[in-house]
Tab-separated table of C-alpha atoms in Angstrom:
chain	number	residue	atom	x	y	z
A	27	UNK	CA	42.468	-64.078	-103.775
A	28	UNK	CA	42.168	-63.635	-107.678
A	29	UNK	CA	45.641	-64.967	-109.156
A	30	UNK	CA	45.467	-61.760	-112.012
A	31	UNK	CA	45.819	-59.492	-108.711
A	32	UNK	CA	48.974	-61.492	-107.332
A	33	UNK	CA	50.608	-61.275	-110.100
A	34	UNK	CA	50.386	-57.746	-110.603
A	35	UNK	CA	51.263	-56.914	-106.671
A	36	UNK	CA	54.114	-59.509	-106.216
A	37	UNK	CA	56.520	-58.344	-109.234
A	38	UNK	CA	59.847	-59.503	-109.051
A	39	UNK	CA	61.080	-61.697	-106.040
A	40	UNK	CA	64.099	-60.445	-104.083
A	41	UNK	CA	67.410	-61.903	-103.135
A	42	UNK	CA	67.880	-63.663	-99.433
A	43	UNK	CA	70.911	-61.886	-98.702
A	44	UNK	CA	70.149	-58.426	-99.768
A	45	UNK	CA	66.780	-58.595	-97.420
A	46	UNK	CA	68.379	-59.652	-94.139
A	47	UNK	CA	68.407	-56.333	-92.369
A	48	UNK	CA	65.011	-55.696	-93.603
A	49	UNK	CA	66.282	-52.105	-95.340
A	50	UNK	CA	65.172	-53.685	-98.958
A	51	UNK	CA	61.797	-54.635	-97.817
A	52	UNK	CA	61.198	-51.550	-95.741
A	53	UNK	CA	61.793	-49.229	-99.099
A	54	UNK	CA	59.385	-51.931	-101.104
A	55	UNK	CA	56.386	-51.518	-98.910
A	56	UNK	CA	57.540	-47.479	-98.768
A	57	UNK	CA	56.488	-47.320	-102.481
A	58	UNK	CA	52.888	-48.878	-101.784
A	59	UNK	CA	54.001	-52.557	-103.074
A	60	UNK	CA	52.886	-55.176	-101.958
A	61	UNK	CA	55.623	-57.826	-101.226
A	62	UNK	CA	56.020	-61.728	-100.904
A	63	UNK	CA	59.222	-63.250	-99.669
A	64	UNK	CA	61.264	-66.195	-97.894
A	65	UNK	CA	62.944	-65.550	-94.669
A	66	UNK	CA	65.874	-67.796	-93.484
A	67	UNK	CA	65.024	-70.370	-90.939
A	68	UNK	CA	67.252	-69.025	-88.467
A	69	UNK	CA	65.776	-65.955	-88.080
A	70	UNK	CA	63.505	-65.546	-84.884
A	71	UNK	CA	61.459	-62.699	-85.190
A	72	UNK	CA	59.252	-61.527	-82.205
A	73	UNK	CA	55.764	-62.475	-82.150
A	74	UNK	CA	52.959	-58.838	-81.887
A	75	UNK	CA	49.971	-61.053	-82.579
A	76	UNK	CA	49.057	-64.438	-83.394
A	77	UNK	CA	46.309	-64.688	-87.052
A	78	UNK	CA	43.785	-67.810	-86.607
A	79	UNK	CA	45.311	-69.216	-90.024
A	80	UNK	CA	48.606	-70.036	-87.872
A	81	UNK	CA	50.272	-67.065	-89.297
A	82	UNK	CA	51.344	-63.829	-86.996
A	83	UNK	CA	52.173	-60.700	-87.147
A	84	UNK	CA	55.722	-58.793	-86.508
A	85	UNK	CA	57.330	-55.695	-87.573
A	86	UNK	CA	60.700	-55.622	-89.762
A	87	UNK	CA	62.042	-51.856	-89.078
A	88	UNK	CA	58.897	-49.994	-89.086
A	89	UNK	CA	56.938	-52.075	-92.040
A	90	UNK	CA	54.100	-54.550	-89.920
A	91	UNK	CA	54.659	-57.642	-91.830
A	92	UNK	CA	52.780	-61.156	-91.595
A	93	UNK	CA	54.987	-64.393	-91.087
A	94	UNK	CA	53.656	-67.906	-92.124
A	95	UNK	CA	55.883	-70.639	-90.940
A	96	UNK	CA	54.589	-74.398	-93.441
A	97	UNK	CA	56.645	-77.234	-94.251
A	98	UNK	CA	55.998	-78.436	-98.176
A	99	UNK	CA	55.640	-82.198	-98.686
A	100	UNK	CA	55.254	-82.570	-102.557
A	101	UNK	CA	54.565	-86.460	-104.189
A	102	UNK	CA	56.048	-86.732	-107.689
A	103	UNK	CA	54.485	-89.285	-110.396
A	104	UNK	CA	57.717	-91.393	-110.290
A	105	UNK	CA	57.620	-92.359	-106.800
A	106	UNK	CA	60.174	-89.638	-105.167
A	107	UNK	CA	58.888	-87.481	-102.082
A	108	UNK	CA	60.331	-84.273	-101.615
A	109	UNK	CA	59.881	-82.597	-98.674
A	110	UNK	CA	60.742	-78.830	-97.501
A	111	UNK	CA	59.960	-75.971	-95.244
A	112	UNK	CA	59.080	-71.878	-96.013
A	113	UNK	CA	59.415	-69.243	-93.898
A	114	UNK	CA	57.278	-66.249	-95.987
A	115	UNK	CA	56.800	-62.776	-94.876
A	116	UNK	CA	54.303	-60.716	-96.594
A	117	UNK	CA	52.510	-57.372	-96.649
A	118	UNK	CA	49.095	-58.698	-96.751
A	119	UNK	CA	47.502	-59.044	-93.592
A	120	UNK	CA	44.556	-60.024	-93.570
A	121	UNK	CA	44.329	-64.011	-93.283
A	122	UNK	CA	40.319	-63.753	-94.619
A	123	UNK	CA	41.529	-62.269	-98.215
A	124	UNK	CA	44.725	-64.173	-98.089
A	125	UNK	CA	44.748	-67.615	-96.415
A	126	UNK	CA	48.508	-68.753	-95.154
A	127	UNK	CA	48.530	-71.645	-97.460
A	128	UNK	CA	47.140	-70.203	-101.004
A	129	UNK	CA	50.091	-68.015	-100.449
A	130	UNK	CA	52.324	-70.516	-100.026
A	131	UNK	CA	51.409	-72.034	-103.419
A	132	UNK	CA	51.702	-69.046	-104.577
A	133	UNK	CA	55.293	-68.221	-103.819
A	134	UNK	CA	56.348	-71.285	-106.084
A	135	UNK	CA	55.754	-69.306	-108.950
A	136	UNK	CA	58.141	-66.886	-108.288
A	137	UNK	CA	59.876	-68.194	-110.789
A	138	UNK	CA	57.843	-66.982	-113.778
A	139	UNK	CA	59.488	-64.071	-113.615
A	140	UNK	CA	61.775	-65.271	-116.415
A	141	UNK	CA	59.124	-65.792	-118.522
A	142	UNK	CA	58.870	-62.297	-118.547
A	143	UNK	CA	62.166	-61.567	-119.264
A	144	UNK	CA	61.959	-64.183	-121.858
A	145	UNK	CA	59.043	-62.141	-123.739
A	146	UNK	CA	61.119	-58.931	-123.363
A	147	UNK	CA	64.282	-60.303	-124.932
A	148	UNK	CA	63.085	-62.504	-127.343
A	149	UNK	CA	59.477	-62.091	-128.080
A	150	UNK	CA	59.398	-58.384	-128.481
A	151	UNK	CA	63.323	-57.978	-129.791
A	152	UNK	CA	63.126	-60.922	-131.539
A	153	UNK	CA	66.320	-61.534	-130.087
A	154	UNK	CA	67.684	-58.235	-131.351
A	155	UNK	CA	70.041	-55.857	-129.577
A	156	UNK	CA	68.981	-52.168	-128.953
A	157	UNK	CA	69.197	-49.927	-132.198
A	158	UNK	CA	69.573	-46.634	-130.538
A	159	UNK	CA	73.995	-45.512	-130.707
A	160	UNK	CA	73.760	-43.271	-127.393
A	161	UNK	CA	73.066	-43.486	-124.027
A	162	UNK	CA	69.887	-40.830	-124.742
A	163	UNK	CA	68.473	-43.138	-127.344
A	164	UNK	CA	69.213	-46.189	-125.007
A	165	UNK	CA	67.455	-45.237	-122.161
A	166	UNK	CA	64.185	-43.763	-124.779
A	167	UNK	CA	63.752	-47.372	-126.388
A	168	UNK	CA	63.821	-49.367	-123.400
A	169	UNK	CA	61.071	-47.066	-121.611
A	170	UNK	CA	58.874	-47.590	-124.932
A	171	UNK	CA	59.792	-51.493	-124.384
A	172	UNK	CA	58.898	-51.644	-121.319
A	173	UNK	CA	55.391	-49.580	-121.732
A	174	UNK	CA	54.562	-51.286	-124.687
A	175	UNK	CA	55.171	-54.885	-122.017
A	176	UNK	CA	53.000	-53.515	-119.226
A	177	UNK	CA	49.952	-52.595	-121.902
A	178	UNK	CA	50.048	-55.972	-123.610
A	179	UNK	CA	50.069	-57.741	-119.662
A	180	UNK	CA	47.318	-55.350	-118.586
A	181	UNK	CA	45.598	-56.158	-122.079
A	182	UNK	CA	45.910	-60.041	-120.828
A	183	UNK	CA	44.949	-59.653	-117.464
A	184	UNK	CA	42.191	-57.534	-118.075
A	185	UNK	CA	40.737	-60.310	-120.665
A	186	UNK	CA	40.958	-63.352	-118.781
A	187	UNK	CA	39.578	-62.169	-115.433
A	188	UNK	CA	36.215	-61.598	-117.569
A	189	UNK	CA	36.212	-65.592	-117.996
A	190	UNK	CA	36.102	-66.921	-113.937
A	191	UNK	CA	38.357	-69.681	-112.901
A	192	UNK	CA	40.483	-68.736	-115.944
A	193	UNK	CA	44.131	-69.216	-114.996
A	194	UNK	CA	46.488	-65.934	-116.032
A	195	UNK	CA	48.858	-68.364	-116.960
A	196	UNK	CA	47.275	-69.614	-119.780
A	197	UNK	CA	47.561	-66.092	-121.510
A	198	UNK	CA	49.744	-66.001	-124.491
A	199	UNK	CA	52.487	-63.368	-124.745
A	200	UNK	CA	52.482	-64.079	-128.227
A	201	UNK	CA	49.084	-63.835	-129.358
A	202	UNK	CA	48.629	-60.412	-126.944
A	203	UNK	CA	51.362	-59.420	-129.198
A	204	UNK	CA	50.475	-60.267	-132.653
A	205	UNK	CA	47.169	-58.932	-132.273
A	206	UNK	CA	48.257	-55.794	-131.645
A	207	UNK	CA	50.691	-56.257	-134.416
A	208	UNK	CA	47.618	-56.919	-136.575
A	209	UNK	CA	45.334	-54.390	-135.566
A	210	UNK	CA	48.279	-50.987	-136.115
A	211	UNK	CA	49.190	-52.740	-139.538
A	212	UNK	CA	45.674	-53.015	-140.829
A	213	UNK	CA	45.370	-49.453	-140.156
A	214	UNK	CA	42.018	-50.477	-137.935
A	215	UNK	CA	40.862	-46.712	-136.130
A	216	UNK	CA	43.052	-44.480	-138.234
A	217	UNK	CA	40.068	-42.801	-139.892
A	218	UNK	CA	38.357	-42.436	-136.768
A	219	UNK	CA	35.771	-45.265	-137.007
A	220	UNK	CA	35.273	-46.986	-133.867
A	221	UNK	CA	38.130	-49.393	-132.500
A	222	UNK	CA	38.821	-51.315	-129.212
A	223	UNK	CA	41.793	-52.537	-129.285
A	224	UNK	CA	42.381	-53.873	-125.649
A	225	UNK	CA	38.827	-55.526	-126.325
A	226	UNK	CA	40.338	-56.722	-130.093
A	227	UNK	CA	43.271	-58.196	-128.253
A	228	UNK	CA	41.437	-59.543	-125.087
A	229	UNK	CA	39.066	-61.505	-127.496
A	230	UNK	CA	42.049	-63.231	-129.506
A	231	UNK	CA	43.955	-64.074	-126.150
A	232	UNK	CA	40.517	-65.796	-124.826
A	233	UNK	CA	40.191	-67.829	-127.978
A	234	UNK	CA	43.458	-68.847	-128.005
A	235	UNK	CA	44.284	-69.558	-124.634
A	236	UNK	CA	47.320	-71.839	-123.588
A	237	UNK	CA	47.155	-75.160	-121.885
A	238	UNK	CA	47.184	-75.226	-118.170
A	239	UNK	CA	50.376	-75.488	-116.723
A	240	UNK	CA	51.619	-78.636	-115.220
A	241	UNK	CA	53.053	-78.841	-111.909
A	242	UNK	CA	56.987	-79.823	-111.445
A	243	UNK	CA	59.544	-79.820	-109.805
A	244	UNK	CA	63.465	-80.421	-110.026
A	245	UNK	CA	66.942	-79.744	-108.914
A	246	UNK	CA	68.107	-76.368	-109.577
A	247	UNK	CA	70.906	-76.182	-112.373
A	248	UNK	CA	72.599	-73.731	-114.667
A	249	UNK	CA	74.883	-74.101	-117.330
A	250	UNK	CA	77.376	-71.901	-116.402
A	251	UNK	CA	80.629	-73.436	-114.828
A	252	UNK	CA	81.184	-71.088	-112.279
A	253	UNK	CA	77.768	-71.439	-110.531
A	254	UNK	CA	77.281	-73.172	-107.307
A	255	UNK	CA	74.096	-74.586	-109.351
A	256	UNK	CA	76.603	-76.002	-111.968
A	257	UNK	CA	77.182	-79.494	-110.671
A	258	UNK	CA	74.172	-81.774	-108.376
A	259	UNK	CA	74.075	-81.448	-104.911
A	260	UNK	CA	75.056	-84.598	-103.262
A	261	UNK	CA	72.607	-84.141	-100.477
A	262	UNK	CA	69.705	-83.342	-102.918
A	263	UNK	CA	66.502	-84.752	-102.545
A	264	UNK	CA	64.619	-83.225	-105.668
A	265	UNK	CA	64.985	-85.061	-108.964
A	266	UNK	CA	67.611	-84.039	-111.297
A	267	UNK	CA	65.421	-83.553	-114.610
A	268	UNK	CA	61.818	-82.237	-114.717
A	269	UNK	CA	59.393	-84.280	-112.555
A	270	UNK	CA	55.340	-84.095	-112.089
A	271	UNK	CA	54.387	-83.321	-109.093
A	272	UNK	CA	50.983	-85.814	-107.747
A	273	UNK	CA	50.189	-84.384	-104.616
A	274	UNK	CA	51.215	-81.209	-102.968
A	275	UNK	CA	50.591	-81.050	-98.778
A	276	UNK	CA	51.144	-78.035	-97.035
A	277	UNK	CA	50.986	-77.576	-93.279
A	278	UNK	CA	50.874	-74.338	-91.789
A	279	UNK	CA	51.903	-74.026	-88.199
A	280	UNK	CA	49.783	-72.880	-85.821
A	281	UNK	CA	52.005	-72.627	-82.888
A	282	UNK	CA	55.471	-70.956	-83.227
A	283	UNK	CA	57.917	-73.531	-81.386
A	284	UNK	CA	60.320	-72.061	-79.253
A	285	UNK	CA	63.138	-74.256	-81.259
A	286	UNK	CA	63.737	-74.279	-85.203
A	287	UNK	CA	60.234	-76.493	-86.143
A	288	UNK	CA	62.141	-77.643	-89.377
A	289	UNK	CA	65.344	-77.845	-91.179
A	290	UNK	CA	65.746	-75.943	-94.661
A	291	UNK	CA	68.156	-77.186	-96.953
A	292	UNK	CA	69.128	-74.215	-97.988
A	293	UNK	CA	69.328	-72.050	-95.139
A	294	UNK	CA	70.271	-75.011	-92.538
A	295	UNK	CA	70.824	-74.211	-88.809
A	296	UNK	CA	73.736	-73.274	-87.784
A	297	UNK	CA	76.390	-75.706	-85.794
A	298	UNK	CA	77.448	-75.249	-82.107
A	299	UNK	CA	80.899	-73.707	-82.788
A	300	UNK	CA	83.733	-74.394	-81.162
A	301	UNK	CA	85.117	-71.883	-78.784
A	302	UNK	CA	87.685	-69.407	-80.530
A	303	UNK	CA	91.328	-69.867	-79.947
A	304	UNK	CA	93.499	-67.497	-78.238
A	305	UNK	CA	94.457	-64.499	-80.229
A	306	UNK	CA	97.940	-64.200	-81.536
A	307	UNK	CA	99.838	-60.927	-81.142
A	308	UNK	CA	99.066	-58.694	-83.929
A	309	UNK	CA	101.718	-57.130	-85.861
A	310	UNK	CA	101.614	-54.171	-84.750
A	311	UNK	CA	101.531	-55.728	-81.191
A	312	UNK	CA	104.959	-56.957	-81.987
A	313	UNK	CA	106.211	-53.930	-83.779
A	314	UNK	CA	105.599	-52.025	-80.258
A	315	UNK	CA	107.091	-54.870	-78.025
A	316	UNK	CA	110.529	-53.980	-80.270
A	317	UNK	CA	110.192	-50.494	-80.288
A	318	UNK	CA	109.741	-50.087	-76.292
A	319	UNK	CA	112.694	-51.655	-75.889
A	320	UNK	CA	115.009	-48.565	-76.755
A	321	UNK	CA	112.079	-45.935	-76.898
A	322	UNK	CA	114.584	-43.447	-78.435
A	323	UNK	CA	116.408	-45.899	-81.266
A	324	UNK	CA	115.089	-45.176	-84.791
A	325	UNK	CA	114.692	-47.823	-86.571
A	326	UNK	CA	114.403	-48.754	-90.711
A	327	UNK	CA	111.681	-50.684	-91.748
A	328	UNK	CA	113.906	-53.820	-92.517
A	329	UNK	CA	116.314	-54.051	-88.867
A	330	UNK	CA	112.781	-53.802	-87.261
A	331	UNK	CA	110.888	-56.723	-89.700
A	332	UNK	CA	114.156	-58.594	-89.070
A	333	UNK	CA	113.635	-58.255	-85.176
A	334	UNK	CA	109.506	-59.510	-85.089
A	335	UNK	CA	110.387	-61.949	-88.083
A	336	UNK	CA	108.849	-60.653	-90.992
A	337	UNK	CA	109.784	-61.899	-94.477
A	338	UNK	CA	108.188	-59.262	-96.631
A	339	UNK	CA	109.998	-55.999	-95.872
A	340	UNK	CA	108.384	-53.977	-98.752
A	341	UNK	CA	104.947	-54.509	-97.311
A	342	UNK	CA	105.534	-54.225	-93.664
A	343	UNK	CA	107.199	-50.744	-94.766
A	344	UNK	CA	103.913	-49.679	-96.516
A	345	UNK	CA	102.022	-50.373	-92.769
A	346	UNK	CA	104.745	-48.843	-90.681
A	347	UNK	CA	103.910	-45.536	-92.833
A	348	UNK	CA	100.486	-45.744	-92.619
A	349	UNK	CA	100.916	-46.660	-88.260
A	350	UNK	CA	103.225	-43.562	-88.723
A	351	UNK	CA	100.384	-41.132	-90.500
A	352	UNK	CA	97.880	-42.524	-88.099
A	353	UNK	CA	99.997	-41.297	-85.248
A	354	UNK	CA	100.994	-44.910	-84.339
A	355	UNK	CA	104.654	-43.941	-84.140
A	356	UNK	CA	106.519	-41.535	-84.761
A	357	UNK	CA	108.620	-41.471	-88.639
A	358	UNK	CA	111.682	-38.543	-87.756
A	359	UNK	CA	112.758	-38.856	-91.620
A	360	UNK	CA	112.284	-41.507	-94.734
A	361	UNK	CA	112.255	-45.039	-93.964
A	362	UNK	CA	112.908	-44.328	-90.079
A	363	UNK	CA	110.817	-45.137	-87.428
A	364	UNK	CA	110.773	-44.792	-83.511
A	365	UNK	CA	108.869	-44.984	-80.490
A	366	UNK	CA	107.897	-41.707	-78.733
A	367	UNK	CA	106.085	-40.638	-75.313
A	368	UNK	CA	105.791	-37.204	-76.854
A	369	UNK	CA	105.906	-37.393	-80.937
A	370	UNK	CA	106.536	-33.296	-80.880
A	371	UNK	CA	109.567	-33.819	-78.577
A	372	UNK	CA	112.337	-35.947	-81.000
A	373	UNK	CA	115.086	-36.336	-79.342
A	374	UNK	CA	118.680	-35.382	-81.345
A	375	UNK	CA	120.633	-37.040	-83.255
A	376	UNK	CA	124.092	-38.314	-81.661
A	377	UNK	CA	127.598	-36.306	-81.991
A	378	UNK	CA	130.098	-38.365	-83.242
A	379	UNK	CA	133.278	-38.107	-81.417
A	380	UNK	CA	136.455	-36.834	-82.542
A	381	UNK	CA	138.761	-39.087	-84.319
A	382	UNK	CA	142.733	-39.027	-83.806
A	383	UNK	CA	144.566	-37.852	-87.206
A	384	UNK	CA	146.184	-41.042	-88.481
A	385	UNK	CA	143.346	-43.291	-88.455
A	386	UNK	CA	142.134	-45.572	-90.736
A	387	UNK	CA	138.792	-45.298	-92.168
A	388	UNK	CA	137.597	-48.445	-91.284
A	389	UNK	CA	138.588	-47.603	-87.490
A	390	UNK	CA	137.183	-43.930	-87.188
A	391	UNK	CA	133.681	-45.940	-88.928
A	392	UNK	CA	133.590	-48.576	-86.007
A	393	UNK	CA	134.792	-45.565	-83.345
A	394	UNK	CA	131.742	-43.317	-84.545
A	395	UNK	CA	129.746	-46.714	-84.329
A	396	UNK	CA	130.926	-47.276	-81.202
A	397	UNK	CA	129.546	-44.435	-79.525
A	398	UNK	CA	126.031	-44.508	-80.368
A	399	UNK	CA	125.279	-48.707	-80.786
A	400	UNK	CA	121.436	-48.340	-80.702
A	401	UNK	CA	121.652	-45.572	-83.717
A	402	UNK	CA	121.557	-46.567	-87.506
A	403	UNK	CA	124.702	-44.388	-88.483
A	404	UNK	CA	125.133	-43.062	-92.590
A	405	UNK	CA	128.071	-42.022	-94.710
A	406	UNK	CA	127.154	-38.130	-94.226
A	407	UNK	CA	126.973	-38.619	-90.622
A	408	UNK	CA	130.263	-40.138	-90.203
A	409	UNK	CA	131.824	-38.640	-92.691
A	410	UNK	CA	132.737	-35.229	-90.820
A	411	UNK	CA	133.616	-37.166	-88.233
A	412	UNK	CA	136.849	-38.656	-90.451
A	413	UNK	CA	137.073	-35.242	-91.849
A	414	UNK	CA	136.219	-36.574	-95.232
A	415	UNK	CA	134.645	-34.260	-97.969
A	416	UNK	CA	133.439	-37.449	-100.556
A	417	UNK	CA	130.251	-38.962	-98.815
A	418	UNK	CA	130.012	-41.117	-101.712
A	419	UNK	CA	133.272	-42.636	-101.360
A	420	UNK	CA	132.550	-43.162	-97.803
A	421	UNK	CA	129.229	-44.724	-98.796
A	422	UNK	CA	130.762	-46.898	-100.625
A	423	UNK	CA	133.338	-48.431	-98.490
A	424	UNK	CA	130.767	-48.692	-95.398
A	425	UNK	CA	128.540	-50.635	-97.810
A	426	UNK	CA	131.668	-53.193	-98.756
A	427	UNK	CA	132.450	-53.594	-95.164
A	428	UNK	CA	129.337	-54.842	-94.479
A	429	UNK	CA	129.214	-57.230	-96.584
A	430	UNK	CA	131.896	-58.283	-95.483
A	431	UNK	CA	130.649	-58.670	-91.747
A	432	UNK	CA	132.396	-55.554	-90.740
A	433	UNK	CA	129.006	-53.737	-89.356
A	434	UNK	CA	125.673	-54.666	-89.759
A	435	UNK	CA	123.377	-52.257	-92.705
A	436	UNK	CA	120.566	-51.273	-91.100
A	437	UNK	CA	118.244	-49.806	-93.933
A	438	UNK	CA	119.627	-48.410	-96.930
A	439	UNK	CA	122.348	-46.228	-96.398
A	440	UNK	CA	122.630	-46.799	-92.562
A	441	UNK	CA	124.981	-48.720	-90.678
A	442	UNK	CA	125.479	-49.629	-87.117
A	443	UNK	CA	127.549	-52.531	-85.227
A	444	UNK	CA	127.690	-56.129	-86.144
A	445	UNK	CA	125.821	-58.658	-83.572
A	446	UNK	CA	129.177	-60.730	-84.019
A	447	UNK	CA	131.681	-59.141	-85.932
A	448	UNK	CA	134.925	-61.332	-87.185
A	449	UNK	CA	137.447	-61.740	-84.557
A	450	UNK	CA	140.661	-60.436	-86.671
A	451	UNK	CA	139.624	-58.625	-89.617
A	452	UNK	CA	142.070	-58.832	-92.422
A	453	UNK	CA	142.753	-55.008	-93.321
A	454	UNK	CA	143.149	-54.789	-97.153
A	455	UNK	CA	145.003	-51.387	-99.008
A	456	UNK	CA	141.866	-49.381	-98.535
A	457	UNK	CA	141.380	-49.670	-94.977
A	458	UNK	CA	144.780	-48.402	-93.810
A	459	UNK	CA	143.917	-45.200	-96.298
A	460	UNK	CA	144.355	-42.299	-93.576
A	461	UNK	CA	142.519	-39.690	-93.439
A	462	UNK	CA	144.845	-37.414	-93.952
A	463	UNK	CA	145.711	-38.674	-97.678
A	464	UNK	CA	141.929	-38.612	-98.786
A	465	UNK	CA	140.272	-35.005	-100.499
């Protein structure tokens, strides 16, 4: 298979991890493409027919792709022996044009695709940014860049598969360029005299050809910090600056194993796991456990992250009102929450009982308390129970007494019992206030 045609079919490679459910190849080989990748090792796909090169045949979604399975032993000129497997997949079937192992050597010059974007960015721009101030005259000069790319490359291909046995790679970008250059600034064809420039530019990228390319290899690194590539490898076996390669031997196999037939460094196989540990109660698991207890009790977000021990109130309010607009539980008003058979049937609110004339506020509070122990109690509740007309006094008293271990504060605003309230509370001057003598 001519090298000129690879190149042209191949184009850019694609990612491993944006290929593993076969939807990127299937829309590749849907535009007419023609594709070569690397599978992971782990992958097992089923065999549909077995090629005499030692490749076979298997379908990713409904794309009939060909797999060749070949471990790479490469010999470098100081010594070193590096030695890998590939797992390709490909589009091109037919092991008679396309034997397993020229497309193997093939696939390690995937990465000349940043040559290309080398002669984009800096041959053609000259390492110039865009000139064009809108998105219109954006998008207009990078189609012209890109046209002008694919003539020049067609231009080069075109010349050296006249020569035979002439390597594509030995093409200059450059010279394709310049020539062109040359011929639109001389003017050559303006008055209508006979001009070929694709021939003009084919003859000065033949007689200017490049030196073949050498083959290396090394460890991949970048210089950005961040990378994973950034630093060596401690378990890297390919040298870390730019080595010669000797030899290169590549065995295709001819029988698929029925276990891994080699080890890829970067897509290893994966470890016998151990087996997972018993689940822990979710936190909504918990949140129910408290809440059946007194199916009827509404709760504020903090008494009930007190009762399953959570430390961050303000978040495990935000999930109690999303469990409460998912239908979770059931939310009767702000920052309440309770546990319901029937969400439509809420049960109502206690009646406070009456309170004798002549007692104190901070008695008629723990009487009203009293009677309803499972219910978060506020100042307007209890207030018309005292026969008091200032909430906000009230509010503020039933917020001193429990901080002062008087009754417990619930949520904000909302009282009930203390677990353990002080054996002989000291009254002050504004607990023996009566009733009576407050507007």
């Amino acid at each position: 298979m001519a090298r000129g045609r690879c190149r042209k079919e191949f184009g850019v490679p694609t990612g491993g991890a944006s290929k593993r459910d076969g939807k990127l190849l299937a829309q590749i080989a849907d535009t007419g493409a023609q594709f070569l990748v690397r599978l992971g090792s782990t992958r097992r796909l089923p065999t549909c027919d077995r090629l005499p090169d030692g490749s076979y045949l298997t379908r990713i979604r409904h794309v009939t792709v060909r797999v060749i399975d070949a471990e790479i032993t490469a010999a470098c000129t100081n010594g070193s022996t590096v030695h890998d497997g590939y797992r390709l997949v490909t589009t091109l079937l037919d092991p008679a044009l396309d034997p397993a192992e020229q497309l193997v050597r093939l696939y390690h010059e995937r990465w000349e695709i940043e040559s290309a974007y080398y002669a984009l960015r800096h041959t053609l721009m000259q390492g110039r940014v865009l000139r064009s101030g809108d998105p219109v005259g954006v998008e207009q000069e990078v189609w012209a860049l890109l046209t002008l790319y694919q003539l020049l490359r067609t231009a080069m291909v075109d010349a050296v598969e006249s020569r035979p046995g002439t390597d594509p790679d030995r093409a200059s970008f450059t010279v394709a360029l310049e020539a062109a250059r040359d011929q639109l600034v001389t003017g050559h064809g303006a008055l209508g005299e006979d001009s070929d420039l694709v021939g003009r530019i084919g003859e000065a990228v033949l007689a200017h050809l490049l030196p073949a390319r050498r083959a290396r290899i090394s460890a991949r690194r970048v210089k950005c910090p961040l990378s994973r590539y950034a630093y060596p490898d401690p378990e890297e076996t390919r040298p870390l600056s730019s080595t010669r390669v000797g030899s290169l031997v590549i065995s295709i196999h001819t029988v698929q194993p029925t276990t891994p037939s080699f080890i890829s460094r970067r897509h290893p196989f994966p470890t016998v796991t151990p087996p997972p540990k018993p689940r822990e109660p979710s936190l909504i698991d918990r949140a129910y456990a408290v809440l059946r207890l007194a199916p009827g009790r509404r709760w504020g977000a903090r008494e009930l992250a007190r009762s399953i021990g959570v430390d961050n109130v303000s978040s495990f309010a935000v999930l109690l009102a999303r469990w409460a607009r998912h239908g979770l539980i059931h939310k009767p008003q702000a920052g309440v929450y309770m546990l319901l058979d029937d969400p439509t049937e809420t049960p109502p609110l206690p009646v406070p009982p009456s309170i004798a004339p002549g007692t104190s506020r901070l008695e008629g509070a723990l009487a009203v308390l009293r009677s309803a122990p499972w219910h978060s109690w506020t100042a307007r509740e209890v207030a018309p129970a005292l026969g008091i007309t200032n909430v906000a006094s009230l509010n503020v008293q039933m917020a001193r007494w429990a901080r002062e271990g008087l009754m417990t504060r619930t949520r904000r605003g909302a009282y009930a019992l203390a677990s353990s309230p002080p054996t002989s509370p000291r009254p002050t001057e504004k607990h023996l206030l009566t009733c009576e003598n407050t507007a």
